[in-house]
Amino acid sequence: MKIAVIGGGAIGLLVSAYLADHAQVTLYTRRKEQADQVREHGITLKRKKNVKKVKVDAKVLRLDEAFVHYELIVVAVKQYSIKDIIPYLMKAPKHTSVLFLQNGMSHVTLAKRLPQRTIYLGVVEHGAMKETDDVVTHSGVGITRVALFKGGDLISFQRFHSDVFAFMQENDWYEMLIQKLVVNAVINPLTALYRVNNGEIIHNSYFYKTAKAVFNELHAVLRLKDPTAYWNRVVDVCEKTAQNHSSMRKDLQQQRKTEVESILGYILEEAAKRQINTPIIHFVYNGILGLEDSGSEGR
């Protein structure tokens, strides 16, 4: 099976390295330097004390790329880069399946425009850190959840399953994305704002109160079916990734654009539609944008 992975960030590298055990993978990157590095040296995958070098092909994403040779295209770029990728996917064959792996919900509307007959949405619950262009650390083992969004279910993702990189196929794509959105909306912005590891959000009583206040506003906007189960999931993720830095905190540390628009921005849009007041989420949202604008976390 031939798979194209678009995105040379932490998740793109991680997914490419593990899928390469089961398929012929080509990683598409924005920069020629990274493509050359991966093509020449492969991807170095680190997990605990284990270090593995994985052979993966790599190419620069060009305007004339049509993805004609692939059965599956995995889109592993940040949410705010999806709009730049859509023109490439519009030219890809209709019979090629597409899998989106993003935080937030903004990509759902864009996915509806694609001509491909089969589209999947997924969420990655692994911890990953990109060290260099060709080195990625698997910092937390989790699950990659995948749900059919459109068309016929052509691919069994269980074929890519391993003990440390498990796949689970879900029936309800919306519920799957909302579960991840709630976790991200509580943990990512608060850890970035307070500059703490994930575990501090529940272990520090003051941070905990803010987290619960954010969650309560999320519940009001999203009308969560089982709020206790959702909150327990947030706590569970904080416990399991207690020493990890959230992706949003890492983005601020490296003075990169965050995904706050696709996470809290989406919540605020939904709140406005339903005329629900969300003062805490507004405060956190503006705080992240302020840090992003000033680059203060990286100083």
PDB file of C-alpha atoms in Angstrom:
ATOM      1  CA  MET A   1       0.000   0.000   0.000  1.00  0.00           C
ATOM      2  CA  LYS A   2       1.297   3.466  -0.910  1.00  0.00           C
ATOM      3  CA  ILE A   3       0.606   6.306   1.534  1.00  0.00           C
ATOM      4  CA  ALA A   4       1.369  10.027   1.281  1.00  0.00           C
ATOM      5  CA  VAL A   5       1.767  11.946   4.550  1.00  0.00           C
ATOM      6  CA  ILE A   6       1.514  15.733   4.234  1.00  0.00           C
ATOM      7  CA  GLY A   7       3.274  17.651   7.002  1.00  0.00           C
ATOM      8  CA  GLY A   8       6.790  17.506   8.391  1.00  0.00           C
ATOM      9  CA  GLY A   9       5.940  18.433  11.980  1.00  0.00           C
ATOM     10  CA  ALA A  10       5.974  16.171  15.029  1.00  0.00           C
ATOM     11  CA  ILE A  11       2.787  14.288  14.119  1.00  0.00           C
ATOM     12  CA  GLY A  12       3.715  13.963  10.449  1.00  0.00           C
ATOM     13  CA  LEU A  13       7.086  12.465  11.353  1.00  0.00           C
ATOM     14  CA  LEU A  14       5.587  10.176  13.995  1.00  0.00           C
ATOM     15  CA  VAL A  15       2.820   8.865  11.730  1.00  0.00           C
ATOM     16  CA  SER A  16       5.220   8.381   8.819  1.00  0.00           C
ATOM     17  CA  ALA A  17       7.659   6.407  10.952  1.00  0.00           C
ATOM     18  CA  TYR A  18       5.037   3.995  12.284  1.00  0.00           C
ATOM     19  CA  LEU A  19       3.086   3.579   9.036  1.00  0.00           C
ATOM     20  CA  ALA A  20       6.347   2.742   7.258  1.00  0.00           C
ATOM     21  CA  ASP A  21       6.316  -0.612   9.081  1.00  0.00           C
ATOM     22  CA  HIS A  22       3.182  -1.563   7.123  1.00  0.00           C
ATOM     23  CA  ALA A  23       3.212   0.479   3.917  1.00  0.00           C
ATOM     24  CA  GLN A  24       5.324   2.396   1.426  1.00  0.00           C
ATOM     25  CA  VAL A  25       5.302   5.929   2.831  1.00  0.00           C
ATOM     26  CA  THR A  26       6.246   9.232   1.212  1.00  0.00           C
ATOM     27  CA  LEU A  27       6.448  12.301   3.450  1.00  0.00           C
ATOM     28  CA  TYR A  28       5.618  15.645   1.825  1.00  0.00           C
ATOM     29  CA  THR A  29       7.222  18.690   3.432  1.00  0.00           C
ATOM     30  CA  ARG A  30       7.115  22.429   2.868  1.00  0.00           C
ATOM     31  CA  ARG A  31      10.897  22.887   2.908  1.00  0.00           C
ATOM     32  CA  LYS A  32      13.340  21.240   0.510  1.00  0.00           C
ATOM     33  CA  GLU A  33      15.961  21.002   3.274  1.00  0.00           C
ATOM     34  CA  GLN A  34      13.723  18.750   5.357  1.00  0.00           C
ATOM     35  CA  ALA A  35      12.725  16.568   2.406  1.00  0.00           C
ATOM     36  CA  ASP A  36      16.391  16.080   1.485  1.00  0.00           C
ATOM     37  CA  GLN A  37      17.299  15.246   5.086  1.00  0.00           C
ATOM     38  CA  VAL A  38      14.541  12.639   5.487  1.00  0.00           C
ATOM     39  CA  ARG A  39      15.139  11.104   2.071  1.00  0.00           C
ATOM     40  CA  GLU A  40      18.865  10.742   2.782  1.00  0.00           C
ATOM     41  CA  HIS A  41      18.784   9.697   6.444  1.00  0.00           C
ATOM     42  CA  GLY A  42      15.253   8.408   7.054  1.00  0.00           C
ATOM     43  CA  ILE A  43      13.335   9.287  10.225  1.00  0.00           C
ATOM     44  CA  THR A  44      14.930   8.650  13.611  1.00  0.00           C
ATOM     45  CA  LEU A  45      12.191   7.565  16.027  1.00  0.00           C
ATOM     46  CA  LYS A  46      12.929   7.793  19.764  1.00  0.00           C
ATOM     47  CA  ARG A  47      10.787   6.234  22.486  1.00  0.00           C
ATOM     48  CA  LYS A  48      12.138   5.954  26.023  1.00  0.00           C
ATOM     49  CA  LYS A  49      15.537   4.269  25.582  1.00  0.00           C
ATOM     50  CA  ASN A  50      14.726   2.863  22.158  1.00  0.00           C
ATOM     51  CA  VAL A  51      16.074   4.528  19.026  1.00  0.00           C
ATOM     52  CA  LYS A  52      15.009   3.316  15.596  1.00  0.00           C
ATOM     53  CA  LYS A  53      15.871   4.593  12.134  1.00  0.00           C
ATOM     54  CA  VAL A  54      13.034   4.222   9.628  1.00  0.00           C
ATOM     55  CA  LYS A  55      13.458   4.463   5.864  1.00  0.00           C
ATOM     56  CA  VAL A  56      10.904   6.874   4.400  1.00  0.00           C
ATOM     57  CA  ASP A  57      10.809   8.623   1.040  1.00  0.00           C
ATOM     58  CA  ALA A  58      10.315  12.389   1.118  1.00  0.00           C
ATOM     59  CA  LYS A  59       9.384  15.096  -1.369  1.00  0.00           C
ATOM     60  CA  VAL A  60       8.716  18.816  -1.368  1.00  0.00           C
ATOM     61  CA  LEU A  61       5.032  19.638  -1.764  1.00  0.00           C
ATOM     62  CA  ARG A  62       4.835  21.299  -5.185  1.00  0.00           C
ATOM     63  CA  LEU A  63       1.967  23.012  -6.966  1.00  0.00           C
ATOM     64  CA  ASP A  64       1.904  20.361  -9.691  1.00  0.00           C
ATOM     65  CA  GLU A  65       1.658  17.423  -7.232  1.00  0.00           C
ATOM     66  CA  ALA A  66      -1.419  15.305  -8.056  1.00  0.00           C
ATOM     67  CA  PHE A  67      -0.912  12.323  -5.679  1.00  0.00           C
ATOM     68  CA  VAL A  68      -1.827   9.871  -8.454  1.00  0.00           C
ATOM     69  CA  HIS A  69       0.077   6.882  -7.042  1.00  0.00           C
ATOM     70  CA  TYR A  70      -1.378   6.716  -3.517  1.00  0.00           C
ATOM     71  CA  GLU A  71      -4.228   4.786  -1.946  1.00  0.00           C
ATOM     72  CA  LEU A  72      -4.272   7.026   1.135  1.00  0.00           C
ATOM     73  CA  ILE A  73      -3.300  10.643   1.813  1.00  0.00           C
ATOM     74  CA  VAL A  74      -2.767  11.535   5.479  1.00  0.00           C
ATOM     75  CA  VAL A  75      -3.047  15.263   6.200  1.00  0.00           C
ATOM     76  CA  ALA A  76      -0.946  15.951   9.308  1.00  0.00           C
ATOM     77  CA  VAL A  77      -0.491  19.722   9.195  1.00  0.00           C
ATOM     78  CA  LYS A  78      -1.676  22.208  11.809  1.00  0.00           C
ATOM     79  CA  GLN A  79      -5.296  23.314  11.594  1.00  0.00           C
ATOM     80  CA  TYR A  80      -4.386  26.804  10.347  1.00  0.00           C
ATOM     81  CA  SER A  81      -2.478  25.299   7.374  1.00  0.00           C
ATOM     82  CA  ILE A  82      -5.383  23.198   6.083  1.00  0.00           C
ATOM     83  CA  LYS A  83      -6.556  25.921   3.684  1.00  0.00           C
ATOM     84  CA  ASP A  84      -3.154  25.812   1.983  1.00  0.00           C
ATOM     85  CA  ILE A  85      -3.436  22.042   1.480  1.00  0.00           C
ATOM     86  CA  ILE A  86      -6.976  21.954   0.047  1.00  0.00           C
ATOM     87  CA  PRO A  87      -5.891  22.989  -3.513  1.00  0.00           C
ATOM     88  CA  TYR A  88      -3.541  19.988  -3.656  1.00  0.00           C
ATOM     89  CA  LEU A  89      -6.263  17.616  -2.495  1.00  0.00           C
ATOM     90  CA  MET A  90      -8.701  19.028  -5.049  1.00  0.00           C
ATOM     91  CA  LYS A  91      -6.375  17.720  -7.780  1.00  0.00           C
ATOM     92  CA  ALA A  92      -5.880  14.278  -6.209  1.00  0.00           C
ATOM     93  CA  PRO A  93      -7.780  11.298  -7.682  1.00  0.00           C
ATOM     94  CA  LYS A  94     -11.353  10.799  -6.485  1.00  0.00           C
ATOM     95  CA  HIS A  95     -10.660   7.161  -5.631  1.00  0.00           C
ATOM     96  CA  THR A  96      -7.815   8.076  -3.245  1.00  0.00           C
ATOM     97  CA  SER A  97      -8.868   8.071   0.413  1.00  0.00           C
ATOM     98  CA  VAL A  98      -7.990  11.050   2.642  1.00  0.00           C
ATOM     99  CA  LEU A  99      -7.409  11.034   6.414  1.00  0.00           C
ATOM    100  CA  PHE A 100      -7.307  14.313   8.349  1.00  0.00           C
ATOM    101  CA  LEU A 101      -5.431  14.353  11.686  1.00  0.00           C
ATOM    102  CA  GLN A 102      -6.107  17.746  13.285  1.00  0.00           C
ATOM    103  CA  ASN A 103      -7.110  19.385  16.540  1.00  0.00           C
ATOM    104  CA  GLY A 104     -10.244  21.512  16.532  1.00  0.00           C
ATOM    105  CA  MET A 105     -13.220  21.455  14.167  1.00  0.00           C
ATOM    106  CA  SER A 106     -12.454  23.987  11.433  1.00  0.00           C
ATOM    107  CA  HIS A 107     -11.263  21.371   8.935  1.00  0.00           C
ATOM    108  CA  VAL A 108     -14.678  19.674   8.832  1.00  0.00           C
ATOM    109  CA  THR A 109     -16.184  22.404   6.634  1.00  0.00           C
ATOM    110  CA  LEU A 110     -13.209  22.290   4.269  1.00  0.00           C
ATOM    111  CA  ALA A 111     -13.323  18.488   4.043  1.00  0.00           C
ATOM    112  CA  LYS A 112     -16.880  18.690   2.702  1.00  0.00           C
ATOM    113  CA  ARG A 113     -15.585  20.468  -0.407  1.00  0.00           C
ATOM    114  CA  LEU A 114     -13.216  17.708  -1.469  1.00  0.00           C
ATOM    115  CA  PRO A 115     -13.969  15.491  -4.488  1.00  0.00           C
ATOM    116  CA  GLN A 116     -12.611  12.302  -2.910  1.00  0.00           C
ATOM    117  CA  ARG A 117     -15.245   9.612  -2.427  1.00  0.00           C
ATOM    118  CA  THR A 118     -13.848   8.429   0.915  1.00  0.00           C
ATOM    119  CA  ILE A 119     -12.724  10.795   3.676  1.00  0.00           C
ATOM    120  CA  TYR A 120     -11.755   9.936   7.247  1.00  0.00           C
ATOM    121  CA  LEU A 121     -11.303  12.197  10.248  1.00  0.00           C
ATOM    122  CA  GLY A 122      -8.912  11.247  13.017  1.00  0.00           C
ATOM    123  CA  VAL A 123      -7.468  12.396  16.319  1.00  0.00           C
ATOM    124  CA  VAL A 124      -4.001  11.569  17.617  1.00  0.00           C
ATOM    125  CA  GLU A 125      -3.709  10.963  21.353  1.00  0.00           C
ATOM    126  CA  HIS A 126       0.044  10.342  21.327  1.00  0.00           C
ATOM    127  CA  GLY A 127       2.656  12.718  22.641  1.00  0.00           C
ATOM    128  CA  ALA A 128       5.255  13.668  20.043  1.00  0.00           C
ATOM    129  CA  MET A 129       8.126  16.132  19.921  1.00  0.00           C
ATOM    130  CA  LYS A 130      10.071  17.083  16.807  1.00  0.00           C
ATOM    131  CA  GLU A 131      13.744  17.447  17.701  1.00  0.00           C
ATOM    132  CA  THR A 132      15.143  18.096  14.221  1.00  0.00           C
ATOM    133  CA  ASP A 133      13.894  17.786  10.646  1.00  0.00           C
ATOM    134  CA  ASP A 134      14.382  14.011  10.730  1.00  0.00           C
ATOM    135  CA  VAL A 135      14.210  13.148  14.449  1.00  0.00           C
ATOM    136  CA  VAL A 136      10.980  12.716  16.442  1.00  0.00           C
ATOM    137  CA  THR A 137      10.471  11.603  20.049  1.00  0.00           C
ATOM    138  CA  HIS A 138       7.398   9.526  20.880  1.00  0.00           C
ATOM    139  CA  SER A 139       6.879  11.047  24.323  1.00  0.00           C
ATOM    140  CA  GLY A 140       3.516   9.514  25.183  1.00  0.00           C
ATOM    141  CA  VAL A 141       1.821   6.356  23.930  1.00  0.00           C
ATOM    142  CA  GLY A 142      -1.881   6.712  23.206  1.00  0.00           C
ATOM    143  CA  ILE A 143      -4.362   5.846  20.459  1.00  0.00           C
ATOM    144  CA  THR A 144      -5.072   7.200  17.001  1.00  0.00           C
ATOM    145  CA  ARG A 145      -8.855   7.283  16.603  1.00  0.00           C
ATOM    146  CA  VAL A 146     -10.328   7.267  13.099  1.00  0.00           C
ATOM    147  CA  ALA A 147     -13.935   7.678  11.931  1.00  0.00           C
ATOM    148  CA  LEU A 148     -15.496   7.629   8.482  1.00  0.00           C
ATOM    149  CA  PHE A 149     -16.680  11.099   7.454  1.00  0.00           C
ATOM    150  CA  LYS A 150     -17.789  10.473   3.888  1.00  0.00           C
ATOM    151  CA  GLY A 151     -18.166   7.555   1.482  1.00  0.00           C
ATOM    152  CA  GLY A 152     -17.533   3.844   1.856  1.00  0.00           C
ATOM    153  CA  ASP A 153     -15.285   2.395   4.532  1.00  0.00           C
ATOM    154  CA  LEU A 154     -12.469   1.186   2.278  1.00  0.00           C
ATOM    155  CA  ILE A 155      -9.539   0.981   4.689  1.00  0.00           C
ATOM    156  CA  SER A 156      -9.142  -1.127   7.805  1.00  0.00           C
ATOM    157  CA  PHE A 157      -6.760   0.916   9.921  1.00  0.00           C
ATOM    158  CA  GLN A 158      -6.200  -2.104  12.138  1.00  0.00           C
ATOM    159  CA  ARG A 159      -3.674  -3.230   9.539  1.00  0.00           C
ATOM    160  CA  PHE A 160      -1.395  -0.429  10.824  1.00  0.00           C
ATOM    161  CA  HIS A 161      -1.934  -1.326  14.495  1.00  0.00           C
ATOM    162  CA  SER A 162       0.968  -2.022  16.869  1.00  0.00           C
ATOM    163  CA  ASP A 163       1.373  -2.180  20.643  1.00  0.00           C
ATOM    164  CA  VAL A 164       2.837   1.333  20.799  1.00  0.00           C
ATOM    165  CA  PHE A 165       0.900   2.884  17.909  1.00  0.00           C
ATOM    166  CA  ALA A 166      -2.657   1.607  18.156  1.00  0.00           C
ATOM    167  CA  PHE A 167      -5.578   2.493  15.886  1.00  0.00           C
ATOM    168  CA  MET A 168      -9.218   2.473  16.907  1.00  0.00           C
ATOM    169  CA  GLN A 169     -12.038   2.941  14.398  1.00  0.00           C
ATOM    170  CA  GLU A 170     -14.914   4.993  15.812  1.00  0.00           C
ATOM    171  CA  ASN A 171     -18.526   5.084  14.603  1.00  0.00           C
ATOM    172  CA  ASP A 172     -19.324   8.751  15.283  1.00  0.00           C
ATOM    173  CA  TRP A 173     -16.851  11.274  13.870  1.00  0.00           C
ATOM    174  CA  TYR A 174     -18.548  14.261  15.540  1.00  0.00           C
ATOM    175  CA  GLU A 175     -18.466  12.743  19.022  1.00  0.00           C
ATOM    176  CA  MET A 176     -14.832  11.720  18.487  1.00  0.00           C
ATOM    177  CA  LEU A 177     -13.794  15.248  17.505  1.00  0.00           C
ATOM    178  CA  ILE A 178     -15.775  16.879  20.319  1.00  0.00           C
ATOM    179  CA  GLN A 179     -14.116  14.623  22.908  1.00  0.00           C
ATOM    180  CA  LYS A 180     -10.680  15.696  21.683  1.00  0.00           C
ATOM    181  CA  LEU A 181     -11.792  19.324  21.386  1.00  0.00           C
ATOM    182  CA  VAL A 182     -12.881  19.453  25.036  1.00  0.00           C
ATOM    183  CA  VAL A 183      -9.564  17.989  26.208  1.00  0.00           C
ATOM    184  CA  ASN A 184      -7.583  20.403  24.040  1.00  0.00           C
ATOM    185  CA  ALA A 185      -9.723  23.405  24.984  1.00  0.00           C
ATOM    186  CA  VAL A 186      -9.046  22.881  28.698  1.00  0.00           C
ATOM    187  CA  ILE A 187      -5.443  21.667  28.732  1.00  0.00           C
ATOM    188  CA  ASN A 188      -3.672  23.405  25.847  1.00  0.00           C
ATOM    189  CA  PRO A 189      -4.560  27.072  26.455  1.00  0.00           C
ATOM    190  CA  LEU A 190      -4.242  26.910  30.253  1.00  0.00           C
ATOM    191  CA  THR A 191      -0.857  25.168  30.235  1.00  0.00           C
ATOM    192  CA  ALA A 192       0.316  27.721  27.671  1.00  0.00           C
ATOM    193  CA  LEU A 193      -1.071  30.658  29.643  1.00  0.00           C
ATOM    194  CA  TYR A 194       0.292  29.472  33.008  1.00  0.00           C
ATOM    195  CA  ARG A 195       3.481  28.008  31.456  1.00  0.00           C
ATOM    196  CA  VAL A 196       3.138  24.700  33.274  1.00  0.00           C
ATOM    197  CA  ASN A 197       3.163  20.999  32.405  1.00  0.00           C
ATOM    198  CA  ASN A 198      -0.160  19.235  31.839  1.00  0.00           C
ATOM    199  CA  GLY A 199      -0.387  17.686  35.296  1.00  0.00           C
ATOM    200  CA  GLU A 200      -0.307  21.056  37.050  1.00  0.00           C
ATOM    201  CA  ILE A 201      -3.750  21.896  35.683  1.00  0.00           C
ATOM    202  CA  ILE A 202      -5.364  19.391  38.038  1.00  0.00           C
ATOM    203  CA  HIS A 203      -2.758  19.215  40.823  1.00  0.00           C
ATOM    204  CA  ASN A 204      -2.628  22.956  41.518  1.00  0.00           C
ATOM    205  CA  SER A 205      -5.895  23.890  43.231  1.00  0.00           C
ATOM    206  CA  TYR A 206      -5.992  27.389  41.705  1.00  0.00           C
ATOM    207  CA  PHE A 207      -5.352  26.162  38.170  1.00  0.00           C
ATOM    208  CA  TYR A 208      -7.917  23.416  38.770  1.00  0.00           C
ATOM    209  CA  LYS A 209     -10.612  25.999  39.518  1.00  0.00           C
ATOM    210  CA  THR A 210      -9.894  27.811  36.261  1.00  0.00           C
ATOM    211  CA  ALA A 211      -9.895  24.532  34.331  1.00  0.00           C
ATOM    212  CA  LYS A 212     -13.285  23.629  35.783  1.00  0.00           C
ATOM    213  CA  ALA A 213     -14.638  27.087  34.934  1.00  0.00           C
ATOM    214  CA  VAL A 214     -13.475  26.713  31.320  1.00  0.00           C
ATOM    215  CA  PHE A 215     -15.010  23.245  31.192  1.00  0.00           C
ATOM    216  CA  ASN A 216     -18.350  24.491  32.537  1.00  0.00           C
ATOM    217  CA  GLU A 217     -18.517  27.072  29.762  1.00  0.00           C
ATOM    218  CA  LEU A 218     -17.621  24.395  27.199  1.00  0.00           C
ATOM    219  CA  HIS A 219     -20.456  22.259  28.522  1.00  0.00           C
ATOM    220  CA  ALA A 220     -22.898  25.153  28.202  1.00  0.00           C
ATOM    221  CA  VAL A 221     -21.893  25.818  24.588  1.00  0.00           C
ATOM    222  CA  LEU A 222     -21.495  22.241  23.315  1.00  0.00           C
ATOM    223  CA  ARG A 223     -24.335  20.743  25.370  1.00  0.00           C
ATOM    224  CA  LEU A 224     -22.272  17.710  26.315  1.00  0.00           C
ATOM    225  CA  LYS A 225     -24.343  14.560  26.771  1.00  0.00           C
ATOM    226  CA  ASP A 226     -22.387  13.254  29.752  1.00  0.00           C
ATOM    227  CA  PRO A 227     -20.354  16.109  31.279  1.00  0.00           C
ATOM    228  CA  THR A 228     -18.980  13.939  34.096  1.00  0.00           C
ATOM    229  CA  ALA A 229     -17.485  11.513  31.585  1.00  0.00           C
ATOM    230  CA  TYR A 230     -15.985  14.389  29.584  1.00  0.00           C
ATOM    231  CA  TRP A 231     -14.438  15.967  32.681  1.00  0.00           C
ATOM    232  CA  ASN A 232     -13.045  12.623  33.816  1.00  0.00           C
ATOM    233  CA  ARG A 233     -11.411  12.298  30.411  1.00  0.00           C
ATOM    234  CA  VAL A 234      -9.728  15.686  30.834  1.00  0.00           C
ATOM    235  CA  VAL A 235      -8.415  14.627  34.245  1.00  0.00           C
ATOM    236  CA  ASP A 236      -7.249  11.276  32.861  1.00  0.00           C
ATOM    237  CA  VAL A 237      -5.278  12.939  30.060  1.00  0.00           C
ATOM    238  CA  CYS A 238      -3.697  15.350  32.559  1.00  0.00           C
ATOM    239  CA  GLU A 239      -2.650  12.408  34.736  1.00  0.00           C
ATOM    240  CA  LYS A 240      -1.268  10.310  31.876  1.00  0.00           C
ATOM    241  CA  THR A 241       0.644  13.232  30.343  1.00  0.00           C
ATOM    242  CA  ALA A 242       1.493  14.982  33.615  1.00  0.00           C
ATOM    243  CA  GLN A 243       5.101  15.773  32.667  1.00  0.00           C
ATOM    244  CA  ASN A 244       4.359  16.736  29.066  1.00  0.00           C
ATOM    245  CA  HIS A 245       4.312  20.214  27.574  1.00  0.00           C
ATOM    246  CA  SER A 246       1.146  20.797  25.556  1.00  0.00           C
ATOM    247  CA  SER A 247       1.514  21.559  21.850  1.00  0.00           C
ATOM    248  CA  MET A 248       0.224  25.093  22.411  1.00  0.00           C
ATOM    249  CA  ARG A 249       2.780  25.747  25.118  1.00  0.00           C
ATOM    250  CA  LYS A 250       5.537  24.442  22.826  1.00  0.00           C
ATOM    251  CA  ASP A 251       4.292  26.655  20.006  1.00  0.00           C
ATOM    252  CA  LEU A 252       4.561  29.737  22.217  1.00  0.00           C
ATOM    253  CA  GLN A 253       7.983  28.690  23.491  1.00  0.00           C
ATOM    254  CA  GLN A 254       9.201  28.476  19.894  1.00  0.00           C
ATOM    255  CA  GLN A 255       7.350  31.659  18.886  1.00  0.00           C
ATOM    256  CA  ARG A 256       5.099  29.824  16.434  1.00  0.00           C
ATOM    257  CA  LYS A 257       1.469  30.445  15.616  1.00  0.00           C
ATOM    258  CA  THR A 258      -0.837  28.432  17.904  1.00  0.00           C
ATOM    259  CA  GLU A 259      -4.066  26.586  17.117  1.00  0.00           C
ATOM    260  CA  VAL A 260      -6.101  28.685  19.557  1.00  0.00           C
ATOM    261  CA  GLU A 261      -8.351  29.929  16.729  1.00  0.00           C
ATOM    262  CA  SER A 262      -9.387  26.402  15.736  1.00  0.00           C
ATOM    263  CA  ILE A 263      -9.917  25.333  19.359  1.00  0.00           C
ATOM    264  CA  LEU A 264     -11.214  28.229  21.476  1.00  0.00           C
ATOM    265  CA  GLY A 265     -12.095  30.311  18.418  1.00  0.00           C
ATOM    266  CA  TYR A 266     -14.520  27.599  17.334  1.00  0.00           C
ATOM    267  CA  ILE A 267     -16.071  27.514  20.813  1.00  0.00           C
ATOM    268  CA  LEU A 268     -16.544  31.289  20.802  1.00  0.00           C
ATOM    269  CA  GLU A 269     -18.209  31.152  17.372  1.00  0.00           C
ATOM    270  CA  GLU A 270     -20.635  28.507  18.607  1.00  0.00           C
ATOM    271  CA  ALA A 271     -21.282  30.519  21.776  1.00  0.00           C
ATOM    272  CA  ALA A 272     -22.104  33.607  19.701  1.00  0.00           C
ATOM    273  CA  LYS A 273     -24.544  31.622  17.542  1.00  0.00           C
ATOM    274  CA  ARG A 274     -26.326  30.375  20.654  1.00  0.00           C
ATOM    275  CA  GLN A 275     -26.030  33.678  22.532  1.00  0.00           C
ATOM    276  CA  ILE A 276     -24.167  32.074  25.437  1.00  0.00           C
ATOM    277  CA  ASN A 277     -21.845  34.178  27.580  1.00  0.00           C
ATOM    278  CA  THR A 278     -18.330  32.708  27.967  1.00  0.00           C
ATOM    279  CA  PRO A 279     -16.194  35.258  29.873  1.00  0.00           C
ATOM    280  CA  ILE A 280     -13.517  32.807  31.064  1.00  0.00           C
ATOM    281  CA  ILE A 281     -12.952  31.346  27.598  1.00  0.00           C
ATOM    282  CA  HIS A 282     -12.805  34.876  26.161  1.00  0.00           C
ATOM    283  CA  PHE A 283     -10.157  35.799  28.734  1.00  0.00           C
ATOM    284  CA  VAL A 284      -8.023  32.716  28.015  1.00  0.00           C
ATOM    285  CA  TYR A 285      -8.427  33.130  24.243  1.00  0.00           C
ATOM    286  CA  ASN A 286      -7.280  36.753  24.332  1.00  0.00           C
ATOM    287  CA  GLY A 287      -4.441  35.851  26.685  1.00  0.00           C
ATOM    288  CA  ILE A 288      -3.051  33.289  24.239  1.00  0.00           C
ATOM    289  CA  LEU A 289      -3.371  35.699  21.316  1.00  0.00           C
ATOM    290  CA  GLY A 290      -1.546  38.311  23.368  1.00  0.00           C
ATOM    291  CA  LEU A 291       1.326  35.945  24.166  1.00  0.00           C
ATOM    292  CA  GLU A 292       1.422  34.836  20.541  1.00  0.00           C
ATOM    293  CA  ASP A 293       1.589  38.433  19.356  1.00  0.00           C
ATOM    294  CA  SER A 294       4.318  39.484  21.779  1.00  0.00           C
ATOM    295  CA  GLY A 295       6.385  36.304  21.567  1.00  0.00           C
ATOM    296  CA  SER A 296       6.903  36.635  25.330  1.00  0.00           C
ATOM    297  CA  GLU A 297       7.060  32.904  26.094  1.00  0.00           C
ATOM    298  CA  GLY A 298      10.063  32.522  23.853  1.00  0.00           C
ATOM    299  CA  ARG A 299      12.055  35.374  25.361  1.00  0.00           C
TER     300      ARG A 299
END
